[in-house]
């Protein structure tokens, strides 16, 4: 029998490029997320939201904007996911930005020897304040999980271990190898990361996911989905609009998520960078996305 599923909101855009992602948990709930998960046969509990944080320019720390708020948000995710795991449940975390993956992985790392992370994202998120001038911490999450040189000590200290993750316990799907900074290309080579491109994920969503799960076995595993991996023309969900006419369709990602979430070693799915204003002209895509989540978590 499927474990109980705890839904957690992380309504923060503090680490983002602009406001918007903080409204994703509210909008998905309003469009029926909890009811559809229940209708798919899961025993669902809504654990509510962590701190509500709306991005604005951080002129005091422009290269690591809203570091303090990001840490508060990550720690809230860590607590809520930890409580769900302690209760024997699985968790679905709706962000927010991609730093939610740090919170989920930190919760598992405090409880298990070698949790793994399946990171489905168009980006490597291996930046530090010295490799990009953007100052958005959501493009720096894996750099902090892996504690690369230049990572911010305060953020590292908020995590269960330093490093939280080794290369052996990380598998990336859907990346665009060109959507990188020089610092990221250096880090991915130094760390010998295992990664597959968006084209590979689009063509073989099930087998690529199965390969990732086998590599990360026995888990437990956090699956992180940045919706920017999607072809924006097919599914305009992401803050980042750079994925027009490239990357997997929502149907392909649905197959990947279904494969992952039906594997008992997967305990947490985190969903980041969903900006509901992107789909204002075609809000039905939000309903398609909710159906994808419900299908992924459907009781077998
Ligand atoms: Mn991304």
XYZ file of C-alpha atoms and ligand atoms in Angstrom:
301
model
C 0.000 0.000 0.000
C 1.277 3.477 -0.864
C 2.581 5.578 1.996
C 0.668 8.647 3.098
C 1.653 11.730 1.079
C 2.344 15.022 2.847
C 2.059 18.154 0.682
C 4.275 21.057 1.731
C 4.307 24.567 0.267
C 7.473 26.670 0.124
C 6.077 30.003 -1.101
C 9.336 31.861 -1.585
C 10.898 33.750 -4.470
C 13.646 35.183 -2.246
C 16.330 33.290 -4.176
C 14.770 33.948 -7.576
C 15.315 36.504 -10.326
C 11.960 38.185 -9.729
C 8.691 37.718 -7.884
C 6.152 35.084 -8.929
C 7.134 31.631 -7.708
C 5.894 32.418 -4.197
C 2.330 32.084 -5.492
C 2.728 28.574 -6.953
C 1.604 26.629 -3.838
C -1.530 28.769 -3.476
C -2.449 28.615 -7.168
C -1.973 24.848 -7.443
C -4.091 24.311 -4.335
C -6.818 26.617 -5.682
C -6.879 24.610 -8.900
C -7.424 21.387 -6.983
C -4.022 19.806 -6.355
C -4.914 18.186 -3.039
C -8.240 16.800 -4.254
C -6.687 15.362 -7.398
C -3.936 13.625 -5.446
C -6.615 12.125 -3.207
C -8.722 11.135 -6.213
C -5.675 9.267 -7.540
C -5.955 7.016 -4.526
C -3.365 8.557 -2.229
C -3.932 9.261 1.431
C -2.988 12.962 1.361
C -2.318 15.451 4.135
C -1.775 19.156 3.440
C 0.881 20.349 5.873
C 0.544 23.977 4.774
C 3.215 26.469 3.876
C 6.563 27.629 5.150
C 7.431 31.336 5.199
C 5.937 33.535 2.459
C 8.775 35.523 0.864
C 8.441 37.788 -2.173
C 11.542 38.784 -4.106
C 12.628 42.385 -4.288
C 16.093 43.709 -5.141
C 18.630 43.048 -2.391
C 20.972 45.983 -2.764
C 22.872 45.152 0.425
C 24.054 41.776 -0.857
C 23.593 41.862 -4.627
C 25.723 38.759 -5.351
C 23.807 36.514 -2.916
C 20.414 38.137 -2.702
C 18.295 37.495 0.397
C 20.674 34.909 1.808
C 19.020 35.104 5.240
C 15.505 34.587 3.863
C 16.681 31.706 1.660
C 18.204 29.997 4.704
C 14.956 30.451 6.675
C 12.988 28.923 3.789
C 15.405 25.994 3.361
C 15.291 25.292 7.100
C 11.479 25.311 7.046
C 11.464 22.748 4.209
C 13.988 20.667 6.159
C 11.740 20.656 9.235
C 8.521 19.880 7.371
C 10.031 17.134 5.212
C 11.784 15.689 8.267
C 8.499 15.490 10.157
C 6.847 13.776 7.190
C 9.642 11.204 6.939
C 9.565 10.589 10.713
C 5.850 9.855 10.373
C 6.589 7.264 7.661
C 5.190 9.433 4.866
C 6.354 10.578 1.451
C 6.471 14.304 0.690
C 5.612 16.583 -2.215
C 7.169 20.036 -1.854
C 5.833 22.831 -4.054
C 8.228 25.791 -4.334
C 9.365 28.333 -4.512
C 12.706 28.139 -6.105
C 15.205 25.339 -6.541
C 16.823 25.752 -3.125
C 13.918 23.637 -1.785
C 15.908 20.603 -2.968
C 18.572 21.484 -0.390
C 15.965 21.398 2.378
C 14.525 18.055 1.286
C 17.942 16.451 0.920
C 19.072 17.875 4.250
C 16.074 16.255 5.944
C 16.951 12.850 4.471
C 20.658 13.314 5.216
C 19.876 13.802 8.892
C 18.123 10.422 8.937
C 19.803 8.143 6.382
C 23.405 7.305 5.531
C 23.483 7.972 1.804
C 20.406 9.590 0.296
C 20.512 10.360 -3.408
C 19.296 13.247 -5.526
C 17.783 12.968 -8.992
C 17.906 16.524 -10.318
C 15.709 17.243 -13.343
C 16.619 20.743 -14.472
C 17.760 22.639 -17.545
C 20.649 23.973 -15.437
C 23.457 22.582 -13.323
C 22.879 25.149 -10.545
C 26.605 24.985 -9.782
C 27.203 28.700 -9.480
C 28.571 30.654 -6.567
C 28.561 34.413 -5.995
C 31.908 34.593 -7.816
C 30.880 32.702 -10.989
C 27.734 34.689 -11.885
C 26.831 38.318 -11.420
C 23.103 37.483 -11.159
C 23.134 36.952 -7.412
C 20.148 34.562 -7.517
C 20.677 31.705 -5.082
C 18.308 29.465 -7.043
C 21.093 29.070 -9.640
C 23.514 28.028 -6.885
C 21.733 25.163 -5.114
C 23.859 22.213 -6.224
C 27.023 24.228 -5.662
C 25.993 24.319 -2.012
C 24.854 20.693 -1.838
C 28.287 19.707 -3.176
C 30.113 22.461 -1.224
C 32.143 23.624 -4.213
C 34.862 26.255 -3.705
C 33.211 29.646 -3.322
C 30.028 28.302 -1.689
C 28.617 30.576 1.014
C 29.548 29.350 4.524
C 26.281 30.497 6.151
C 24.208 28.459 3.705
C 26.469 25.411 4.053
C 26.084 25.623 7.830
C 22.298 25.439 7.522
C 22.528 21.955 5.950
C 22.721 18.601 7.742
C 26.224 17.833 6.402
C 29.044 19.498 4.519
C 28.983 18.421 1.807
C 25.375 17.353 1.759
C 26.015 15.328 -1.370
C 28.825 13.612 -3.272
C 28.916 13.221 -7.043
C 28.177 9.502 -6.678
C 24.806 10.314 -5.090
C 23.716 12.861 -7.718
C 22.237 12.252 -11.176
C 21.134 15.082 -13.459
C 18.549 14.773 -16.216
C 17.484 17.321 -18.799
C 20.345 19.781 -18.693
C 21.311 22.129 -21.487
C 25.114 21.869 -21.545
C 25.353 25.338 -23.104
C 23.176 27.102 -20.526
C 26.119 27.261 -18.171
C 28.726 29.620 -16.836
C 32.427 28.941 -17.134
C 32.511 28.265 -13.403
C 29.794 25.624 -13.775
C 31.626 23.880 -16.613
C 34.739 23.765 -14.466
C 32.826 22.414 -11.460
C 30.989 19.717 -13.447
C 34.311 18.485 -14.862
C 36.141 18.605 -11.527
C 33.305 16.698 -9.842
C 32.850 14.147 -12.682
C 29.095 14.660 -12.563
C 26.792 12.226 -14.338
C 24.279 14.097 -16.470
C 21.983 13.691 -19.468
C 20.674 16.385 -21.794
C 17.152 17.602 -22.402
C 17.125 15.813 -25.770
C 18.050 12.523 -24.094
C 15.329 12.984 -21.493
C 12.807 13.900 -24.192
C 13.596 10.792 -26.247
C 13.911 8.248 -23.437
C 12.105 9.550 -20.343
C 11.423 6.135 -18.829
C 14.765 4.443 -19.466
C 16.794 7.507 -18.475
C 14.849 7.721 -15.218
C 15.220 3.993 -14.581
C 18.963 4.290 -15.118
C 19.158 7.179 -12.665
C 17.152 5.311 -10.021
C 19.326 2.209 -10.420
C 22.458 4.294 -10.002
C 21.113 5.997 -6.864
C 19.793 2.761 -5.320
C 19.035 1.868 -2.620
C 18.212 5.464 -1.768
C 16.269 7.000 -0.222
C 15.979 9.441 -3.102
C 14.838 13.028 -3.514
C 13.581 13.854 -7.008
C 13.782 17.529 -7.885
C 11.924 18.982 -10.864
C 12.694 22.484 -12.069
C 9.853 23.113 -14.519
C 12.277 25.091 -16.697
C 13.381 21.725 -18.089
C 10.131 21.705 -20.074
C 9.686 22.962 -23.611
C 8.158 26.354 -22.800
C 6.083 26.302 -25.984
C 4.471 23.045 -24.888
C 4.097 23.954 -21.221
C 4.674 27.600 -20.216
C 5.133 27.082 -16.489
C 8.636 28.243 -15.627
C 10.062 31.519 -14.468
C 12.817 31.043 -17.048
C 11.392 31.475 -20.558
C 14.601 30.304 -22.256
C 13.280 26.828 -23.023
C 11.134 27.695 -26.016
C 11.115 24.862 -28.556
C 13.713 22.811 -26.735
C 13.628 20.228 -23.992
C 11.074 17.540 -23.139
C 7.334 17.996 -23.413
C 5.139 17.817 -20.329
C 4.020 14.363 -21.500
C 7.635 13.168 -21.523
C 8.320 14.609 -18.076
C 5.099 12.972 -16.884
C 6.534 9.589 -17.872
C 9.754 10.353 -16.024
C 7.917 11.442 -12.870
C 5.590 8.458 -12.970
C 8.571 6.127 -13.259
C 10.343 7.864 -10.379
C 7.462 8.291 -7.963
C 6.357 4.680 -8.352
C 9.784 3.546 -7.131
C 9.540 2.929 -3.377
C 13.013 4.390 -2.801
C 11.767 7.831 -3.870
C 10.515 9.602 -0.730
C 10.324 13.251 -1.783
C 9.469 15.186 -4.945
C 10.316 18.881 -4.971
C 8.904 21.153 -7.686
C 10.638 24.477 -8.254
C 10.457 27.622 -10.397
C 6.782 27.405 -11.308
C 5.605 30.979 -11.938
C 1.821 30.989 -12.471
C 1.889 34.331 -14.299
C 3.678 32.617 -17.207
C 0.522 30.671 -18.005
C -1.930 33.567 -17.578
C -2.822 33.287 -21.264
C -3.263 29.510 -21.096
C -4.070 28.622 -17.494
C -5.155 25.113 -18.531
C -1.477 24.150 -18.498
C -1.634 24.373 -14.697
C -4.408 21.778 -14.740
C -2.330 19.578 -17.056
C 0.543 19.864 -14.606
C -1.661 18.946 -11.634
C -2.851 15.874 -13.543
C 0.797 14.930 -14.140
C 1.498 15.121 -10.405
C -1.630 13.114 -9.596
C -0.634 10.455 -12.107
C 2.886 10.323 -10.697
C 1.626 9.773 -7.164
C -1.340 7.553 -8.054
C -1.659 4.502 -5.838
C -0.475 1.444 -7.753
Mn 16.808 25.610 -13.802
